[in-house]
C-alpha cells in the first residue's frame, strides 16, 4: 500500500509496535481503554509513546485527556510527511509524557484523508517511536482496515451486550479470513452482574478466551468527562489494575502500583498477621502487657496476710492476657483453614467481575446503595408529581379567575353600550 506521501522507502519499514484498539460497536469504552493504556506506557517511558486518534468522524481522544491541541491529523497530512521534524510539531504533549496526534475536527475534514494517507502516518510514527497506539472508529471502515494491516497487536473491546459480543465474533472471523498477522487481545469492558451474562458465556459466543476483564466502575464516566484518566488517580482501583494487566499482557511493564500497599494490607489481615509497617510498631506496645504478668505475682505476697479481699484482686492481673486472647481469636479467625478456603473460593468466583477485592460485602453494599438510590428517585418523583399537580391547580385557578374577569369586563362593555344606545335614542327623540 503506497501513496504520494511516502517520504522515503525506509519510512515504510515499521520499527516500532503499532497497537490498534478497535471495536465493531460504539459505546463500549474503546477510547477509554486506548487513552488509559497509552498513559500507562507513557509514564514508563515519557515522550516515546504516541496515541493517534484515527476516528475520522467523531474522535474524542483529546477531550478525554483534557487537551486543546493546535493541530490535528488533517493538518499533518496536508503539510506532508517528508519533513519528520516538522511532523513532530503536530503532536500535542500530555502532562504524563504521552504524545497525541489529535483527530479531525469534523467528519468533513476526515473525509479528505484517505486510508493510504492514514497508513503513511502510522508508518512514519512507527519509524520514529517505539510504541504507537491507535484509537480507531467503530466498525471496519477503510482507515481502520489500513491500521489493522500494519498492526502488531490488536485490542478488541466489547461490553456485556449480546449484540456487541456477537459482533466481535464476526470481526474475528473476518480478520482471520483476511489473513492478517498480529497478536489479538480481547477485552470485556463494563463487566457486572446486572447484565445477566457471565464471562464464560461471553467466551462461548466469541469462540476464544477473554484476555482481560474490566469491571464497571461508577467514576468511569466522570473520569472521561473531566479529562483525567483513571490510571492517573491516586487509587486507580480494580479498573486500573485491569488496565495494568492489559499492559503486562502486551509485554510492556506497567507502573500502576499505587494500590499495592492497600491490597497487601488486606492480604496480611486476611491471614491473621500484620503488615511490616504495623509489625515494627507492635514491639513498642508489647512491653506494656509484659509487666502486667509480673504484677500477677502480687497474689504471692497476698498469701502472707491470707486476707480474703487480697485474693479477690487476683482476677485483675488475669485480665492482662485478655488482649492476647483477643488477638488469638482474631488470628484464629484469620488463619482458620476453612475461612481462608472460603475467602479464596469467593475471590475466584468474583474475580471475573473485578469484585474480589471487596468480596461479597462490596456486592451487598452496592445493592444497598442501589436500593437507596431507587428510594430517593421514587421520593423525588413523588415530590415532582406533587409539585406538578400543585402547579396545575394554581394554573387552573388563574385561568378561571381570568375567565371571570373577562366575563365581568364583557358585561360592563355591554352595559356601557346599552347606556350609550339609550342616550343616543333620547337625543334623537
XYZ file of C-alpha atoms in Angstrom:
429
model
C 0.000 0.000 0.000
C 1.706 3.203 -1.155
C 0.837 6.804 -1.795
C 2.396 10.039 -2.949
C 3.118 10.967 0.658
C 5.725 8.234 1.233
C 8.838 10.237 2.201
C 11.429 7.537 1.685
C 11.445 3.762 1.224
C 12.895 3.441 4.733
C 9.801 5.046 6.212
C 7.768 2.046 5.115
C 9.694 -0.230 7.473
C 7.877 -0.068 10.804
C 10.353 -0.491 13.636
C 8.005 0.367 16.486
C 4.964 -1.556 17.705
C 1.576 -0.483 16.412
C -1.188 -1.357 18.877
C -4.641 -0.876 17.366
C -7.636 -0.579 19.699
C -10.796 -1.435 17.781
C -14.399 -2.445 18.253
C -17.244 -3.279 15.883
C -19.695 -1.378 18.093
C -19.630 2.089 19.594
C -20.138 2.959 23.238
C -18.108 0.039 24.609
C -15.322 2.159 26.162
C -12.805 1.710 23.341
C -11.376 5.232 23.595
C -11.190 4.915 27.377
C -9.122 1.750 27.065
C -6.870 3.342 24.436
C -6.191 6.529 26.412
C -5.554 4.782 29.732
C -3.311 2.175 28.112
C -1.330 4.923 26.373
C -0.947 6.811 29.661
C 0.417 3.697 31.375
C 3.048 3.168 28.713
C 3.964 6.863 28.536
C 4.552 7.050 32.289
C 7.097 4.280 31.949
C 8.937 5.875 29.005
C 7.941 9.552 28.552
C 7.864 11.093 25.065
C 8.300 7.665 23.454
C 4.629 6.679 23.127
C 2.238 8.224 20.604
C -1.547 7.983 20.720
C -3.234 8.501 17.337
C -6.938 9.345 17.090
C -7.896 7.632 13.837
C -11.634 8.100 14.273
C -12.288 10.191 11.160
C -15.765 11.193 12.215
C -16.184 11.713 15.956
C -12.790 11.281 17.611
C -12.719 12.310 21.277
C -9.234 11.357 22.487
C -8.253 14.985 23.069
C -11.317 15.678 25.224
C -10.725 12.559 27.332
C -7.202 13.831 28.052
C -8.344 17.447 28.561
C -6.170 18.611 25.665
C -6.778 21.540 23.339
C -4.373 20.762 20.506
C -3.399 23.392 17.977
C -3.089 20.823 15.177
C -4.856 17.649 14.091
C -4.069 14.717 11.843
C -5.595 16.589 8.906
C -3.003 19.373 9.361
C -0.184 16.825 9.412
C -1.410 15.168 6.218
C -1.924 18.470 4.406
C 1.639 19.614 5.114
C 3.159 16.285 4.089
C 5.330 13.653 5.700
C 8.662 14.404 4.079
C 9.916 16.518 6.992
C 9.957 14.366 10.144
C 10.928 17.262 12.399
C 8.020 19.353 11.141
C 5.660 16.403 11.518
C 6.570 16.013 15.196
C 5.431 19.565 15.866
C 1.879 18.416 15.192
C 1.999 16.090 18.214
C 0.360 17.510 21.342
C 2.231 16.696 24.588
C 0.332 15.470 27.649
C 1.468 16.005 31.247
C 2.060 12.253 31.633
C 4.682 12.248 28.872
C 2.295 10.979 26.194
C 2.323 12.463 22.687
C -1.063 12.757 20.990
C -1.950 13.176 17.341
C -5.458 14.569 17.703
C -8.356 13.568 15.498
C -10.123 15.651 12.896
C -12.391 18.482 13.934
C -15.320 17.343 11.780
C -16.383 14.398 9.614
C -15.923 16.621 6.564
C -12.223 17.039 7.334
C -11.936 13.316 7.993
C -13.420 12.546 4.589
C -10.492 14.310 2.919
C -7.974 11.839 4.416
C -7.592 8.588 2.512
C -6.752 5.242 4.044
C -3.359 5.334 2.253
C -2.529 8.646 3.929
C -3.568 7.269 7.324
C -1.306 4.258 6.766
C 1.608 6.548 5.856
C 1.137 8.476 9.084
C 1.313 5.265 11.144
C 4.389 4.076 9.247
C 6.216 7.320 9.895
C 5.324 7.331 13.581
C 6.379 3.700 13.978
C 9.716 4.541 12.404
C 10.318 7.295 14.963
C 8.706 5.960 18.165
C 8.850 2.525 19.841
C 5.106 2.377 20.619
C 2.193 3.754 18.609
C -1.337 3.239 19.953
C -4.201 3.796 17.512
C -7.749 4.565 18.622
C -9.970 3.701 15.672
C -13.594 4.425 14.919
C -16.295 1.837 15.447
C -16.784 -0.730 12.723
C -14.421 -1.747 9.928
C -14.061 1.356 7.780
C -11.174 1.846 5.357
C -8.999 3.749 7.836
C -9.427 1.022 10.452
C -8.564 -1.707 7.955
C -5.449 0.234 6.933
C -4.360 0.363 10.575
C -5.096 -3.340 11.092
C -2.872 -4.237 8.154
C 0.071 -2.553 9.931
C -0.805 -3.645 13.470
C 1.479 -5.787 15.585
C -1.199 -6.073 18.304
C -4.971 -5.624 18.137
C -7.065 -4.963 21.239
C -10.729 -5.769 20.580
C -13.070 -4.175 23.110
C -16.605 -5.316 23.819
C -19.120 -4.886 26.604
C -21.614 -7.292 28.182
C -24.199 -6.714 25.450
C -25.148 -9.731 23.359
C -25.037 -7.796 20.072
C -21.598 -6.396 20.862
C -20.191 -9.824 21.751
C -21.616 -11.370 18.580
C -20.132 -8.547 16.512
C -16.695 -9.259 17.963
C -17.052 -12.866 16.870
C -17.907 -11.764 13.313
C -14.992 -9.324 13.235
C -12.573 -12.011 14.413
C -13.803 -14.332 11.660
C -13.363 -11.600 9.063
C -9.845 -10.723 10.230
C -8.946 -14.413 10.114
C -10.228 -14.589 6.538
C -8.082 -11.579 5.602
C -5.033 -13.494 6.868
C -3.652 -10.544 8.846
C -0.717 -11.255 11.142
C -0.981 -9.720 14.608
C -1.479 -10.706 18.220
C -5.053 -10.232 19.355
C -6.279 -9.353 22.844
C -9.988 -9.449 23.697
C -11.116 -7.051 26.445
C -14.517 -7.408 28.133
C -15.441 -3.959 29.442
C -18.260 -2.819 31.764
C -18.436 -6.254 33.360
C -21.062 -6.555 36.085
C -23.657 -8.941 37.440
C -26.635 -6.868 36.331
C -26.356 -7.710 32.643
C -27.277 -11.350 33.275
C -24.254 -12.667 31.386
C -21.069 -14.262 32.662
C -17.525 -14.260 31.346
C -17.914 -17.927 30.409
C -20.960 -17.139 28.260
C -19.091 -14.300 26.551
C -16.153 -16.611 25.844
C -18.510 -19.164 24.344
C -20.027 -16.588 21.999
C -16.681 -15.081 20.995
C -15.161 -18.508 20.500
C -11.939 -17.664 22.315
C -10.866 -16.778 25.865
C -11.463 -13.300 27.235
C -7.971 -11.982 27.935
C -8.778 -9.003 30.192
C -11.928 -8.220 32.175
C -12.601 -4.617 33.186
C -15.402 -4.141 35.735
C -17.967 -1.389 35.555
C -16.955 1.474 37.868
C -19.066 4.414 38.934
C -16.347 7.019 38.372
C -15.598 5.884 34.810
C -17.846 8.439 33.065
C -16.651 11.159 35.436
C -13.010 10.456 34.560
C -13.784 10.803 30.856
C -15.829 13.978 31.342
C -13.211 15.828 33.389
C -10.319 14.623 31.229
C -8.391 12.772 33.949
C -7.841 9.084 33.055
C -8.455 6.555 35.805
C -4.832 5.357 35.831
C -3.675 8.858 36.831
C -5.690 8.812 40.041
C -4.075 8.155 43.384
C -6.108 4.965 43.720
C -6.954 3.601 40.260
C -8.832 0.679 41.851
C -9.851 -2.503 40.077
C -10.221 -0.685 36.747
C -6.616 0.480 36.921
C -5.466 -2.998 37.880
C -7.238 -4.498 34.867
C -5.642 -1.966 32.537
C -2.285 -2.740 34.116
C -2.883 -6.418 33.362
C -3.553 -5.482 29.739
C -0.244 -3.601 29.547
C 1.528 -6.591 31.070
C -0.126 -8.908 28.558
C 1.174 -6.701 25.758
C 4.669 -7.370 27.077
C 5.066 -3.852 28.465
C 5.560 -3.344 32.171
C 3.032 -1.144 33.893
C 3.841 1.422 36.610
C 0.426 1.253 38.287
C 1.338 0.223 41.828
C -0.487 2.833 43.913
C -2.895 0.228 45.307
C -0.163 -2.245 46.208
C 0.008 -1.131 49.839
C -3.740 -1.295 50.331
C -4.092 -4.674 48.663
C -1.121 -6.039 50.610
C -2.552 -4.757 53.895
C -5.832 -6.595 53.256
C -3.972 -9.755 52.357
C -1.946 -9.638 55.603
C -5.062 -9.066 57.676
C -6.891 -11.963 55.989
C -4.018 -14.205 57.047
C -4.315 -13.039 60.645
C -0.963 -11.259 60.620
C 0.133 -7.666 60.491
C 1.817 -5.801 57.648
C 5.503 -4.998 58.076
C 4.702 -1.360 58.873
C 2.489 -2.441 61.767
C 4.853 -5.157 62.944
C 7.513 -2.550 63.628
C 5.092 -0.628 65.824
C 3.840 -3.635 67.816
C 7.118 -4.308 69.709
C 6.732 -0.893 71.316
C 3.318 -1.882 72.571
C 4.233 -5.426 73.579
C 6.368 -4.363 76.587
C 3.243 -2.841 78.114
C 1.455 -6.169 78.709
C 4.750 -7.811 79.824
C 4.914 -6.007 83.183
C 1.306 -6.967 83.823
C 2.067 -10.687 84.183
C 4.804 -9.646 86.642
C 2.143 -7.873 88.667
C 0.273 -11.135 88.618
C 2.842 -12.342 91.163
C 1.398 -9.910 93.692
C -1.025 -12.567 94.919
C 2.035 -14.481 96.214
C 2.549 -11.648 98.676
C -1.160 -11.602 99.256
C -0.955 -15.170 100.626
C 1.105 -13.955 103.586
C -1.663 -11.898 105.157
C -4.179 -14.525 103.919
C -6.888 -11.916 103.739
C -9.945 -12.554 101.630
C -10.024 -9.128 99.904
C -6.480 -9.569 98.585
C -7.149 -12.894 96.779
C -10.096 -11.146 95.155
C -7.561 -8.865 93.458
C -6.042 -11.883 91.714
C -8.503 -11.707 88.777
C -7.186 -8.230 87.939
C -3.799 -9.464 86.690
C -5.657 -12.239 84.885
C -7.193 -9.514 82.733
C -3.749 -8.714 81.336
C -3.809 -11.668 78.912
C -7.204 -10.524 77.628
C -5.676 -8.517 74.769
C -3.633 -11.591 73.858
C -6.671 -13.827 73.863
C -8.449 -11.295 71.663
C -5.510 -11.363 69.262
C -5.505 -15.122 69.350
C -9.170 -15.182 68.477
C -8.566 -12.723 65.672
C -5.591 -14.754 64.483
C -7.623 -17.945 64.592
C -10.328 -16.296 62.533
C -7.741 -15.112 60.018
C -5.716 -18.305 59.938
C -8.563 -20.755 60.003
C -8.252 -23.051 57.033
C -11.977 -23.182 56.412
C -12.336 -19.397 56.457
C -9.334 -18.915 54.230
C -10.585 -21.529 51.762
C -13.990 -19.863 51.701
C -12.409 -16.469 51.001
C -10.339 -17.940 48.213
C -13.423 -19.514 46.649
C -15.272 -16.217 46.946
C -12.402 -14.340 45.322
C -12.225 -16.862 42.487
C -15.954 -16.547 41.856
C -15.888 -12.745 41.913
C -12.540 -12.259 40.202
C -14.044 -12.277 36.670
C -16.221 -9.372 37.733
C -13.439 -7.396 39.397
C -15.092 -7.679 42.820
C -12.574 -9.934 44.543
C -11.036 -7.028 46.402
C -14.188 -6.203 48.311
C -15.793 -9.661 48.385
C -19.465 -10.200 48.845
C -19.566 -7.234 51.186
C -18.960 -4.966 48.249
C -21.824 -6.550 46.345
C -24.143 -6.147 49.324
C -23.033 -2.559 49.743
C -23.644 -1.890 46.054
C -27.123 -3.415 46.344
C -27.883 -1.271 49.387
C -26.671 1.850 47.604
C -28.753 0.916 44.568
C -31.843 0.433 46.769
C -31.217 3.785 48.451
C -30.847 5.480 45.078
C -34.089 3.917 43.853
C -35.895 5.020 47.010
C -34.502 8.538 46.638
C -35.579 8.603 42.993
C -39.093 7.476 43.944
C -39.347 10.169 46.615
C -38.048 12.749 44.175
C -40.564 11.586 41.568
C -43.395 11.846 44.110
C -42.296 15.350 45.072
C -42.103 16.383 41.440
C -45.542 14.893 40.812
C -46.970 16.779 43.793
C -45.351 19.995 42.588
C -46.762 19.467 39.103
C -50.257 18.864 40.488
C -49.990 21.964 42.648
C -48.791 23.982 39.675
C -51.657 22.672 37.546
C -54.180 23.607 40.243
C -52.728 27.105 40.531
C -52.764 27.453 36.775
C -56.421 26.308 36.646
C -57.345 28.824 39.348
C -55.578 31.591 37.456
C -57.349 30.651 34.231
C -60.713 30.574 35.997
C -60.024 33.984 37.541
C -59.057 35.358 34.131
C -62.264 33.981 32.610
C -64.381 35.531 35.359
C -62.600 38.846 34.914
C -63.125 38.682 31.154
C -66.829 37.972 31.659
C -67.139 40.934 34.025
C -65.367 43.200 31.565
C -67.595 41.971 28.738
C -70.713 42.562 30.861
C -69.513 46.083 31.667
C -68.873 46.772 27.996
C -72.379 45.527 27.059
C -73.925 47.631 29.762
C -71.958 50.679 28.588
C -73.104 50.060 25.021
C -76.727 49.805 26.129
C -76.478 53.055 28.082
C -74.855 54.763 25.115
C -77.578 53.485 22.839
C -80.266 54.776 25.212
C -78.599 58.192 25.334
C -78.397 58.353 21.551
C -82.078 57.385 21.254
C -83.015 60.012 23.794
C -81.098 62.655 21.873
C -82.863 61.691 18.656
C -86.264 61.971 20.303
